[in-house]
Amino acid sequence: MKNFKILTGIAALGLLSSCSESFTDKDLRSNVSQQQIQELATSSPESLLVIAEGLEAGNYFFFNDFNTAGNGNIHDDYGQKSIEFGLDLMSNDAVQVINHWHGNYYRYTGRQTENRITDMVWKFYYKVIFNMNSTIDLIPEDSVNPDLLYLRARATMLRGFSYFNLVRLYANGEVGVPLYNEDTPQPGRVATTLIKAQVLQDLTYAYNNLTGYARPSKVEVNKNVAAGLLARYYLEYATTPAEYQLAATYAAEARSGFALSSNTLVITDANFDGFSQISNTEWIWGADITAATSTIYASFFSQVGSLNPGYAGLLNVWKSGDKRLVESISATDKRKEWFAAAGNPYGVPQYANLKFYDFTTFEGDYVFMRAAEMYLIEAEAKALAGDDAGARTALFNLVSTRDAAYTLSTNSGAALLSEIRKHRSIELWGEGFAFYDMKRWNTSLDRTYLGTNHASFGQVSYPAGSVKFTFQIPQLEMNNNIDITENNPF
């Protein structure tokens, strides 16, 4: 009976937390004593594992849940994928033709302190952090049960993943975000340097402690995913050739065992999967959407799939590629078919997305990481490290599977880097990287160019480094957290 009371208390703490609360105004650690947890880990590790796994499994569901912010019937709030595509709509590369769901991202109002989008993004990542801290607190670091230690490492990785996204969205120079870990909570705006250090610490811990872990499916994170996240981290923050080489090394490890696919890419391929099937050999990490977990109209394919029975297909809320990007794609490159040609047989406008298609009824799977991204990280990181030959090879290994006419690049230096980044923008279109890349490359937002195909309500342009590229902290957090005394510029 004693163990039962401990377990139910822990479960309630982790699973019944309210999204409406401020996540940065209290100690997020478990109220259960470490002595009780240690006793349970020793006397009944299986029971502790069940509860901790329940917290982690609940978090994976949360990654593709509906109404994660608790703000009501909001159909562009369906978890991680909704944030990823929303951010793409803040870049140069993606177009939304009608002001509808996701329109707050596209017209740059979503970043503002009183908008529901910044409220949702903030709550989403801090709830992941809250749940993962609850899981970590359950598992003693010196446990002798390997399954518990694997679980602790996976929870730590997801916490690092969340802080990585938060710091890239909300940090204003060295003014960062609140930090909650196993130590004393820091509800004020902790220095960005310290947040980055926490991210690196979390991802490195996960990587070092997942050797030997065999996950049951691609839904769970493992050492490959940890390597992929470390590759992203070093590509983002490296300042020396050695650090860029680390990005390349981790990227190569992350994609190990995941083969590039060339016959499932486009709608005219016999085995086209529409980027909707987690069984795709390229996918390293994703969400397996089922009838039980489907969020129907409030879902990625509903919002993006031009030929699916959702908002894009039924209401003609097309999501299109930027004209400049699409027209830069070689005629022999299969990826040109990801964007509808003029006079296409599908009845959609020119440049409309044909990359994403769900063959099911609102059960298309979500991709969070795939091998193609890792080739691109390897290529860009090697170029930035001065290894042009290695960068050319990594780029060729990817692009030659998309374009049979592609030959090994002869570019070097800035020209090679530009070529790699163009292919990154093409290959990863709609997958959640374009906005972060725009910030990382220090490029401007330019949607008002002559002949633009951007919708009039989204025809905004901002210079490189604009304050508009940083999200403001939501007003609810400003109201409830007395330790946050300043917001980001308007």
CSV table of C-alpha atoms in Angstrom, one decimal:
chain,number,residue,atom,x,y,z
A,1,MET,CA,0.0,0.0,0.0
A,2,LYS,CA,2.9,2.3,0.7
A,3,ASN,CA,4.3,1.8,-2.7
A,4,PHE,CA,0.9,2.3,-4.3
A,5,LYS,CA,0.5,5.7,-2.6
A,6,ILE,CA,4.0,6.8,-3.8
A,7,LEU,CA,3.3,5.7,-7.4
A,8,THR,CA,-0.1,7.4,-7.6
A,9,GLY,CA,1.3,10.6,-6.2
A,10,ILE,CA,4.1,10.6,-8.8
A,11,ALA,CA,1.7,9.8,-11.6
A,12,ALA,CA,-0.7,12.6,-10.6
A,13,LEU,CA,2.2,15.1,-10.5
A,14,GLY,CA,3.4,14.3,-14.0
A,15,LEU,CA,0.2,13.6,-15.9
A,16,LEU,CA,-2.3,16.0,-14.4
A,17,SER,CA,-0.4,19.2,-14.7
A,18,SER,CA,-2.4,22.1,-16.1
A,19,CYS,CA,-1.4,23.8,-19.3
A,20,SER,CA,-3.1,27.0,-18.1
A,21,GLU,CA,-0.6,27.6,-15.4
A,22,SER,CA,2.6,29.5,-15.7
A,23,PHE,CA,5.4,26.9,-16.1
A,24,THR,CA,8.0,29.3,-14.7
A,25,ASP,CA,6.6,30.4,-11.4
A,26,LYS,CA,7.3,27.3,-9.2
A,27,ASP,CA,9.6,24.5,-8.5
A,28,LEU,CA,8.9,21.9,-11.2
A,29,ARG,CA,10.6,19.0,-9.3
A,30,SER,CA,8.7,16.1,-7.8
A,31,ASN,CA,7.3,16.6,-4.3
A,32,VAL,CA,8.1,12.9,-3.6
A,33,SER,CA,11.2,12.6,-1.5
A,34,GLN,CA,14.4,11.3,-3.0
A,35,GLN,CA,14.5,8.7,-0.2
A,36,GLN,CA,11.1,7.3,-1.2
A,37,ILE,CA,12.2,7.2,-4.8
A,38,GLN,CA,15.5,5.5,-4.0
A,39,GLU,CA,13.6,2.9,-1.9
A,40,LEU,CA,11.2,2.2,-4.7
A,41,ALA,CA,14.0,2.0,-7.3
A,42,THR,CA,15.7,-0.6,-5.0
A,43,SER,CA,12.7,-2.6,-3.9
A,44,SER,CA,10.5,-2.4,-7.0
A,45,PRO,CA,12.4,-1.1,-10.1
A,46,GLU,CA,9.7,-2.6,-12.4
A,47,SER,CA,7.0,-0.4,-10.8
A,48,LEU,CA,9.2,2.7,-11.0
A,49,LEU,CA,9.9,1.9,-14.6
A,50,VAL,CA,6.2,1.6,-15.4
A,51,ILE,CA,5.4,5.0,-14.0
A,52,ALA,CA,8.4,6.7,-15.5
A,53,GLU,CA,7.7,5.1,-18.9
A,54,GLY,CA,4.1,6.3,-18.6
A,55,LEU,CA,5.3,9.9,-18.2
A,56,GLU,CA,7.6,9.5,-21.2
A,57,ALA,CA,5.0,7.8,-23.3
A,58,GLY,CA,2.5,10.5,-22.4
A,59,ASN,CA,5.0,13.1,-23.6
A,60,TYR,CA,5.4,11.3,-27.0
A,61,PHE,CA,1.6,11.5,-27.4
A,62,PHE,CA,1.8,15.1,-26.4
A,63,PHE,CA,4.2,15.7,-29.3
A,64,ASN,CA,1.3,15.2,-31.7
A,65,ASP,CA,-1.7,16.0,-29.5
A,66,PHE,CA,-4.4,18.6,-30.2
A,67,ASN,CA,-4.8,21.8,-28.1
A,68,THR,CA,-1.5,21.4,-26.3
A,69,ALA,CA,-1.9,25.0,-24.9
A,70,GLY,CA,-5.4,24.5,-23.6
A,71,ASN,CA,-6.6,27.6,-25.5
A,72,GLY,CA,-9.7,26.0,-27.0
A,73,ASN,CA,-10.6,24.8,-30.5
A,74,ILE,CA,-7.4,26.0,-32.2
A,75,HIS,CA,-6.6,23.9,-35.3
A,76,ASP,CA,-3.0,25.1,-35.7
A,77,ASP,CA,-2.1,23.7,-32.3
A,78,TYR,CA,-1.3,20.0,-32.9
A,79,GLY,CA,2.0,19.6,-31.2
A,80,GLN,CA,5.6,19.7,-32.5
A,81,LYS,CA,4.7,19.5,-36.2
A,82,SER,CA,2.3,22.5,-35.9
A,83,ILE,CA,5.2,24.6,-34.5
A,84,GLU,CA,7.6,23.3,-37.2
A,85,PHE,CA,5.4,24.2,-40.1
A,86,GLY,CA,4.3,27.4,-38.6
A,87,LEU,CA,7.9,28.5,-38.3
A,88,ASP,CA,8.5,27.5,-41.9
A,89,LEU,CA,5.7,30.0,-42.8
A,90,MET,CA,7.8,32.7,-41.2
A,91,SER,CA,10.6,32.1,-43.7
A,92,ASN,CA,11.1,33.1,-47.3
A,93,ASP,CA,10.5,29.6,-48.6
A,94,ALA,CA,6.8,28.9,-47.7
A,95,VAL,CA,3.7,30.6,-48.9
A,96,GLN,CA,0.1,30.5,-47.5
A,97,VAL,CA,-2.3,31.8,-50.0
A,98,ILE,CA,-5.3,32.5,-47.7
A,99,ASN,CA,-5.3,34.0,-44.2
A,100,HIS,CA,-6.4,31.0,-42.2
A,101,TRP,CA,-5.0,28.6,-39.5
A,102,HIS,CA,-1.2,29.2,-39.3
A,103,GLY,CA,-1.8,32.8,-40.7
A,104,ASN,CA,-0.5,34.3,-37.5
A,105,TYR,CA,2.9,32.8,-38.2
A,106,TYR,CA,2.9,33.9,-41.9
A,107,ARG,CA,2.0,37.5,-41.2
A,108,TYR,CA,4.3,37.7,-38.2
A,109,THR,CA,1.7,38.5,-35.6
A,110,GLY,CA,2.2,35.1,-33.9
A,111,ARG,CA,5.4,36.2,-32.2
A,112,GLN,CA,3.8,39.1,-30.4
A,113,THR,CA,3.3,38.8,-26.6
A,114,GLU,CA,-0.5,38.8,-26.6
A,115,ASN,CA,-0.9,36.3,-29.5
A,116,ARG,CA,-2.1,32.8,-28.9
A,117,ILE,CA,0.8,31.4,-31.0
A,118,THR,CA,3.6,32.5,-28.7
A,119,ASP,CA,1.5,31.4,-25.8
A,120,MET,CA,1.2,27.9,-27.3
A,121,VAL,CA,4.8,27.6,-28.3
A,122,TRP,CA,6.0,28.6,-24.8
A,123,LYS,CA,3.6,26.3,-23.0
A,124,PHE,CA,4.4,23.4,-25.3
A,125,TYR,CA,8.1,23.3,-24.6
A,126,TYR,CA,7.9,24.1,-20.9
A,127,LYS,CA,5.3,21.3,-20.5
A,128,VAL,CA,7.7,18.9,-22.2
A,129,ILE,CA,10.4,20.2,-19.8
A,130,PHE,CA,8.1,19.8,-16.8
A,131,ASN,CA,7.2,16.2,-17.7
A,132,MET,CA,10.8,15.3,-18.4
A,133,ASN,CA,12.0,16.8,-15.2
A,134,SER,CA,9.3,14.7,-13.4
A,135,THR,CA,10.6,11.6,-15.1
A,136,ILE,CA,14.3,12.4,-14.4
A,137,ASP,CA,13.5,13.1,-10.7
A,138,LEU,CA,12.0,9.6,-10.5
A,139,ILE,CA,15.2,7.8,-11.5
A,140,PRO,CA,18.3,7.9,-9.4
A,141,GLU,CA,21.3,8.6,-11.5
A,142,ASP,CA,23.1,5.7,-9.8
A,143,SER,CA,20.4,3.2,-10.5
A,144,VAL,CA,21.7,-0.3,-11.4
A,145,ASN,CA,18.7,-1.0,-13.6
A,146,PRO,CA,19.8,-0.3,-17.2
A,147,ASP,CA,16.2,0.2,-18.4
A,148,LEU,CA,15.7,3.0,-15.9
A,149,LEU,CA,19.0,4.6,-16.9
A,150,TYR,CA,18.0,4.4,-20.6
A,151,LEU,CA,14.7,6.1,-19.7
A,152,ARG,CA,16.5,8.8,-17.8
A,153,ALA,CA,18.7,9.5,-20.8
A,154,ARG,CA,15.8,9.7,-23.2
A,155,ALA,CA,14.0,12.1,-20.9
A,156,THR,CA,17.1,14.2,-20.6
A,157,MET,CA,17.4,14.3,-24.4
A,158,LEU,CA,13.8,15.6,-24.8
A,159,ARG,CA,14.5,18.3,-22.2
A,160,GLY,CA,17.6,19.4,-24.1
A,161,PHE,CA,15.6,19.3,-27.4
A,162,SER,CA,13.0,21.6,-25.8
A,163,TYR,CA,15.5,24.1,-24.5
A,164,PHE,CA,17.3,24.1,-27.8
A,165,ASN,CA,14.1,25.3,-29.5
A,166,LEU,CA,13.2,27.8,-26.8
A,167,VAL,CA,16.6,29.5,-26.8
A,168,ARG,CA,16.5,29.8,-30.6
A,169,LEU,CA,13.1,31.4,-30.5
A,170,TYR,CA,13.1,33.6,-27.4
A,171,ALA,CA,16.7,34.5,-26.5
A,172,ASN,CA,17.5,38.1,-27.1
A,173,GLY,CA,21.2,38.2,-27.2
A,174,GLU,CA,22.4,37.0,-23.8
A,175,VAL,CA,19.0,37.5,-22.3
A,176,GLY,CA,17.7,33.9,-22.3
A,177,VAL,CA,14.8,32.0,-20.9
A,178,PRO,CA,13.9,30.4,-17.5
A,179,LEU,CA,15.9,27.3,-16.6
A,180,TYR,CA,14.6,24.3,-14.7
A,181,ASN,CA,16.7,21.2,-14.2
A,182,GLU,CA,17.6,19.0,-11.2
A,183,ASP,CA,19.2,22.0,-9.4
A,184,THR,CA,17.5,25.1,-8.0
A,185,PRO,CA,14.9,26.5,-10.4
A,186,GLN,CA,15.8,29.8,-12.1
A,187,PRO,CA,12.5,31.3,-13.1
A,188,GLY,CA,14.0,34.6,-14.4
A,189,ARG,CA,15.7,35.0,-17.8
A,190,VAL,CA,18.9,33.0,-17.4
A,191,ALA,CA,21.8,34.0,-19.6
A,192,THR,CA,21.7,32.4,-23.1
A,193,THR,CA,25.1,31.0,-22.6
A,194,LEU,CA,23.9,28.9,-19.7
A,195,ILE,CA,20.8,27.7,-21.6
A,196,LYS,CA,23.1,26.6,-24.4
A,197,ALA,CA,25.3,24.8,-21.9
A,198,GLN,CA,22.3,23.0,-20.5
A,199,VAL,CA,21.3,21.9,-24.0
A,200,LEU,CA,24.7,20.5,-24.7
A,201,GLN,CA,24.9,18.8,-21.3
A,202,ASP,CA,21.5,17.2,-21.8
A,203,LEU,CA,22.2,16.0,-25.3
A,204,THR,CA,25.7,14.7,-24.5
A,205,TYR,CA,24.4,12.9,-21.4
A,206,ALA,CA,21.7,11.2,-23.5
A,207,TYR,CA,24.2,10.3,-26.2
A,208,ASN,CA,26.7,8.8,-23.7
A,209,ASN,CA,24.1,6.8,-21.9
A,210,LEU,CA,22.1,5.2,-24.7
A,211,THR,CA,24.7,2.8,-26.0
A,212,GLY,CA,23.1,-0.6,-26.1
A,213,TYR,CA,19.5,0.7,-26.0
A,214,ALA,CA,17.2,-0.9,-28.6
A,215,ARG,CA,14.1,1.1,-29.0
A,216,PRO,CA,10.8,-0.6,-29.9
A,217,SER,CA,10.0,1.9,-32.7
A,218,LYS,CA,11.0,5.1,-34.3
A,219,VAL,CA,8.6,7.0,-32.0
A,220,GLU,CA,11.1,6.7,-29.1
A,221,VAL,CA,14.3,8.6,-29.2
A,222,ASN,CA,17.6,6.7,-29.2
A,223,LYS,CA,21.3,7.2,-29.7
A,224,ASN,CA,20.9,8.0,-33.4
A,225,VAL,CA,18.4,10.8,-32.4
A,226,ALA,CA,20.8,12.1,-29.8
A,227,ALA,CA,23.6,12.2,-32.4
A,228,GLY,CA,21.3,14.0,-34.8
A,229,LEU,CA,20.4,16.6,-32.2
A,230,LEU,CA,24.0,17.1,-31.3
A,231,ALA,CA,24.7,17.6,-35.0
A,232,ARG,CA,22.0,20.3,-35.1
A,233,TYR,CA,23.4,21.9,-32.0
A,234,TYR,CA,27.0,22.1,-33.3
A,235,LEU,CA,25.9,23.4,-36.7
A,236,GLU,CA,24.0,26.1,-34.9
A,237,TYR,CA,26.6,27.2,-32.4
A,238,ALA,CA,30.0,26.0,-33.7
A,239,THR,CA,32.7,28.7,-33.9
A,240,THR,CA,35.8,26.7,-34.8
A,241,PRO,CA,36.6,24.2,-37.5
A,242,ALA,CA,36.9,21.5,-34.9
A,243,GLU,CA,33.3,22.1,-33.7
A,244,TYR,CA,32.0,22.1,-37.2
A,245,GLN,CA,33.7,18.8,-37.7
A,246,LEU,CA,31.9,17.5,-34.6
A,247,ALA,CA,28.6,18.5,-36.3
A,248,ALA,CA,29.6,16.5,-39.4
A,249,THR,CA,30.7,13.5,-37.3
A,250,TYR,CA,27.5,13.4,-35.3
A,251,ALA,CA,25.4,13.7,-38.4
A,252,ALA,CA,27.2,10.8,-40.1
A,253,GLU,CA,26.5,8.7,-37.0
A,254,ALA,CA,22.9,9.7,-36.8
A,255,ARG,CA,22.1,8.6,-40.3
A,256,SER,CA,24.0,5.3,-39.9
A,257,GLY,CA,21.6,2.5,-40.7
A,258,PHE,CA,19.0,4.8,-42.4
A,259,ALA,CA,19.1,4.5,-46.2
A,260,LEU,CA,18.2,7.4,-48.5
A,261,SER,CA,15.1,6.6,-50.6
A,262,SER,CA,14.9,7.7,-54.2
A,263,ASN,CA,11.7,5.9,-55.3
A,264,THR,CA,9.2,7.3,-52.8
A,265,LEU,CA,9.9,11.0,-53.3
A,266,VAL,CA,7.3,12.3,-55.7
A,267,ILE,CA,3.7,11.7,-56.7
A,268,THR,CA,4.7,10.1,-60.0
A,269,ASP,CA,6.8,7.4,-58.3
A,270,ALA,CA,5.2,4.0,-58.0
A,271,ASN,CA,6.1,3.8,-54.3
A,272,PHE,CA,5.4,7.4,-53.4
A,273,ASP,CA,4.6,7.7,-49.7
A,274,GLY,CA,3.9,11.4,-49.4
A,275,PHE,CA,6.3,11.8,-46.5
A,276,SER,CA,3.5,10.2,-44.4
A,277,GLN,CA,4.9,6.8,-43.5
A,278,ILE,CA,7.2,6.2,-40.5
A,279,SER,CA,8.4,3.0,-42.2
A,280,ASN,CA,10.3,5.1,-44.8
A,281,THR,CA,13.9,4.0,-44.6
A,282,GLU,CA,15.1,7.6,-44.3
A,283,TRP,CA,13.2,8.4,-41.1
A,284,ILE,CA,15.2,8.4,-37.9
A,285,TRP,CA,12.5,9.8,-35.6
A,286,GLY,CA,8.8,10.4,-36.0
A,287,ALA,CA,5.3,10.1,-34.7
A,288,ASP,CA,3.2,7.1,-35.7
A,289,ILE,CA,-0.3,8.6,-36.1
A,290,THR,CA,-3.1,6.1,-35.7
A,291,ALA,CA,-6.9,6.3,-35.4
A,292,ALA,CA,-6.5,6.6,-31.7
A,293,THR,CA,-4.0,9.5,-31.9
A,294,SER,CA,-5.3,11.3,-35.0
A,295,THR,CA,-6.3,14.9,-34.5
A,296,ILE,CA,-8.4,14.9,-37.8
A,297,TYR,CA,-8.7,18.4,-39.2
A,298,ALA,CA,-6.3,19.9,-36.6
A,299,SER,CA,-3.4,18.0,-38.1
A,300,PHE,CA,-0.3,18.5,-40.4
A,301,PHE,CA,-1.7,16.9,-43.5
A,302,SER,CA,-5.0,18.6,-43.1
A,303,GLN,CA,-3.2,22.0,-43.1
A,304,VAL,CA,-0.6,21.1,-45.7
A,305,GLY,CA,-1.8,18.3,-48.1
A,306,SER,CA,-3.1,20.0,-51.2
A,307,LEU,CA,-4.8,16.8,-52.3
A,308,ASN,CA,-6.0,15.7,-48.9
A,309,PRO,CA,-9.5,16.2,-47.5
A,310,GLY,CA,-8.5,18.8,-45.0
A,311,TYR,CA,-8.2,22.6,-44.9
A,312,ALA,CA,-5.7,22.7,-47.7
A,313,GLY,CA,-7.5,20.4,-50.0
A,314,LEU,CA,-11.1,21.3,-49.2
A,315,LEU,CA,-10.9,25.0,-48.5
A,316,ASN,CA,-8.1,25.7,-50.9
A,317,VAL,CA,-5.8,27.0,-48.2
A,318,TRP,CA,-2.8,26.1,-50.3
A,319,LYS,CA,0.7,26.0,-48.9
A,320,SER,CA,3.1,26.7,-51.7
A,321,GLY,CA,6.8,27.0,-52.4
A,322,ASP,CA,8.4,30.4,-52.8
A,323,LYS,CA,8.6,31.1,-56.6
A,324,ARG,CA,12.3,31.9,-56.4
A,325,LEU,CA,13.1,28.6,-54.6
A,326,VAL,CA,11.0,26.5,-56.9
A,327,GLU,CA,12.3,28.0,-60.1
A,328,SER,CA,15.9,27.4,-58.9
A,329,ILE,CA,15.4,23.6,-58.9
A,330,SER,CA,16.9,21.9,-61.9
A,331,ALA,CA,14.5,20.4,-64.4
A,332,THR,CA,16.1,17.0,-63.9
A,333,ASP,CA,15.7,17.1,-60.1
A,334,LYS,CA,12.7,15.0,-59.0
A,335,ARG,CA,12.1,17.4,-56.2
A,336,LYS,CA,10.8,20.0,-58.7
A,337,GLU,CA,7.6,17.8,-58.7
A,338,TRP,CA,7.1,18.7,-55.0
A,339,PHE,CA,5.6,21.9,-56.3
A,340,ALA,CA,2.8,21.9,-58.8
A,341,ALA,CA,3.6,23.1,-62.3
A,342,ALA,CA,1.4,25.5,-64.2
A,343,GLY,CA,-1.5,23.7,-65.8
A,344,ASN,CA,-1.0,20.6,-63.6
A,345,PRO,CA,-3.6,17.8,-63.7
A,346,TYR,CA,-4.4,18.1,-60.0
A,347,GLY,CA,-6.3,21.4,-60.3
A,348,VAL,CA,-4.1,23.2,-57.8
A,349,PRO,CA,-2.3,26.5,-58.4
A,350,GLN,CA,1.3,26.7,-59.6
A,351,TYR,CA,3.9,26.1,-56.9
A,352,ALA,CA,1.3,24.4,-54.5
A,353,ASN,CA,2.8,21.7,-52.3
A,354,LEU,CA,2.7,18.1,-53.7
A,355,LYS,CA,5.4,16.9,-51.4
A,356,PHE,CA,3.2,15.9,-48.5
A,357,TYR,CA,0.3,13.5,-49.1
A,358,ASP,CA,-1.6,11.3,-46.6
A,359,PHE,CA,-2.8,8.0,-48.1
A,360,THR,CA,-4.9,7.3,-45.1
A,361,THR,CA,-7.9,9.1,-43.5
A,362,PHE,CA,-6.1,11.6,-41.2
A,363,GLU,CA,-3.5,9.1,-40.0
A,364,GLY,CA,-0.4,10.2,-41.9
A,365,ASP,CA,2.7,9.9,-39.8
A,366,TYR,CA,4.9,12.9,-38.8
A,367,VAL,CA,8.6,13.1,-39.5
A,368,PHE,CA,10.9,14.8,-37.0
A,369,MET,CA,14.3,13.7,-38.2
A,370,ARG,CA,15.5,11.9,-41.3
A,371,ALA,CA,18.8,10.9,-43.0
A,372,ALA,CA,18.6,13.5,-45.7
A,373,GLU,CA,19.0,16.3,-43.1
A,374,MET,CA,22.1,14.6,-41.7
A,375,TYR,CA,23.8,14.6,-45.2
A,376,LEU,CA,23.0,18.3,-45.4
A,377,ILE,CA,24.4,19.0,-42.0
A,378,GLU,CA,27.5,17.0,-42.8
A,379,ALA,CA,28.0,18.9,-46.1
A,380,GLU,CA,27.4,22.4,-44.6
A,381,ALA,CA,29.5,21.7,-41.5
A,382,LYS,CA,32.5,20.4,-43.5
A,383,ALA,CA,32.3,23.4,-45.8
A,384,LEU,CA,32.3,25.7,-42.8
A,385,ALA,CA,35.3,23.8,-41.4
A,386,GLY,CA,37.2,24.3,-44.7
A,387,ASP,CA,36.8,20.7,-45.9
A,388,ASP,CA,35.5,21.4,-49.3
A,389,ALA,CA,36.2,18.0,-50.7
A,390,GLY,CA,34.3,16.3,-47.9
A,391,ALA,CA,31.4,18.8,-48.3
A,392,ARG,CA,31.2,18.1,-52.0
A,393,THR,CA,31.0,14.3,-51.4
A,394,ALA,CA,28.3,14.6,-48.7
A,395,LEU,CA,26.2,16.8,-50.9
A,396,PHE,CA,26.7,14.5,-53.9
A,397,ASN,CA,25.7,11.5,-51.9
A,398,LEU,CA,22.3,13.1,-51.2
A,399,VAL,CA,21.5,15.1,-54.4
A,400,SER,CA,22.5,12.4,-56.8
A,401,THR,CA,19.6,10.3,-55.4
A,402,ARG,CA,17.2,13.1,-56.3
A,403,ASP,CA,18.7,14.3,-59.6
A,404,ALA,CA,20.2,11.7,-61.9
A,405,ALA,CA,22.0,14.4,-63.8
A,406,TYR,CA,23.7,15.9,-60.8
A,407,THR,CA,27.5,15.7,-60.8
A,408,LEU,CA,30.1,16.2,-58.1
A,409,SER,CA,30.2,19.9,-57.4
A,410,THR,CA,33.3,21.9,-58.5
A,411,ASN,CA,32.4,24.8,-56.3
A,412,SER,CA,34.5,25.8,-53.3
A,413,GLY,CA,34.3,28.4,-50.5
A,414,ALA,CA,31.3,30.7,-50.5
A,415,ALA,CA,29.9,29.3,-53.8
A,416,LEU,CA,29.9,25.7,-52.4
A,417,LEU,CA,28.3,26.9,-49.2
A,418,SER,CA,25.6,28.7,-51.2
A,419,GLU,CA,25.0,25.5,-53.2
A,420,ILE,CA,24.6,23.4,-50.1
A,421,ARG,CA,22.2,25.8,-48.5
A,422,LYS,CA,20.1,26.0,-51.6
A,423,HIS,CA,19.7,22.2,-51.6
A,424,ARG,CA,19.0,22.3,-47.9
A,425,SER,CA,16.1,24.7,-48.5
A,426,ILE,CA,14.8,22.5,-51.3
A,427,GLU,CA,15.2,19.1,-49.5
A,428,LEU,CA,13.8,20.2,-46.1
A,429,TRP,CA,10.9,22.3,-47.4
A,430,GLY,CA,8.0,22.1,-45.0
A,431,GLU,CA,9.9,20.2,-42.3
A,432,GLY,CA,10.5,23.0,-39.9
A,433,PHE,CA,14.0,24.2,-40.6
A,434,ALA,CA,13.7,27.3,-42.9
A,435,PHE,CA,13.1,29.9,-40.2
A,436,TYR,CA,15.9,28.7,-38.0
A,437,ASP,CA,18.2,28.6,-41.0
A,438,MET,CA,17.2,32.1,-42.0
A,439,LYS,CA,18.3,33.3,-38.5
A,440,ARG,CA,21.4,31.1,-38.5
A,441,TRP,CA,22.5,32.3,-41.9
A,442,ASN,CA,21.7,35.9,-41.0
A,443,THR,CA,19.7,36.5,-44.1
A,444,SER,CA,16.8,38.9,-44.6
A,445,LEU,CA,13.1,38.1,-45.1
A,446,ASP,CA,12.2,39.4,-48.5
A,447,ARG,CA,8.7,38.7,-49.8
A,448,THR,CA,8.1,41.9,-51.7
A,449,TYR,CA,10.4,41.1,-54.7
A,450,LEU,CA,9.2,41.8,-58.2
A,451,GLY,CA,6.9,38.9,-59.3
A,452,THR,CA,6.5,37.6,-55.8
A,453,ASN,CA,3.9,34.8,-55.3
A,454,HIS,CA,3.5,35.6,-51.6
A,455,ALA,CA,0.0,36.5,-50.5
A,456,SER,CA,-0.7,40.1,-50.0
A,457,PHE,CA,-1.4,39.7,-46.2
A,458,GLY,CA,2.1,38.1,-45.8
A,459,GLN,CA,4.0,40.5,-48.0
A,460,VAL,CA,6.4,41.7,-45.3
A,461,SER,CA,10.1,42.2,-45.5
A,462,TYR,CA,12.6,42.5,-42.6
A,463,PRO,CA,16.4,43.0,-42.7
A,464,ALA,CA,18.8,40.4,-41.5
A,465,GLY,CA,19.0,40.3,-37.7
A,466,SER,CA,15.6,42.0,-37.3
A,467,VAL,CA,13.9,41.9,-33.8
A,468,LYS,CA,10.9,40.4,-35.7
A,469,PHE,CA,12.8,37.1,-35.8
A,470,THR,CA,12.6,36.8,-32.0
A,471,PHE,CA,9.4,35.7,-30.3
A,472,GLN,CA,8.1,37.7,-27.4
A,473,ILE,CA,7.4,36.0,-24.1
A,474,PRO,CA,3.6,35.5,-23.8
A,475,GLN,CA,1.7,38.0,-21.7
A,476,LEU,CA,0.3,35.3,-19.4
A,477,GLU,CA,3.8,34.4,-18.4
A,478,MET,CA,4.7,38.0,-17.9
A,479,ASN,CA,1.7,38.5,-15.7
A,480,ASN,CA,2.3,35.3,-13.6
A,481,ASN,CA,6.1,35.2,-13.3
A,482,ILE,CA,7.4,38.1,-11.2
A,483,ASP,CA,11.0,37.0,-12.0
A,484,ILE,CA,10.7,38.0,-15.7
A,485,THR,CA,11.1,41.7,-15.7
A,486,GLU,CA,11.6,42.4,-19.4
A,487,ASN,CA,10.2,41.2,-22.6
A,488,ASN,CA,11.8,41.1,-26.0
A,489,PRO,CA,11.4,44.1,-28.4
A,490,PHE,CA,8.2,44.5,-30.3
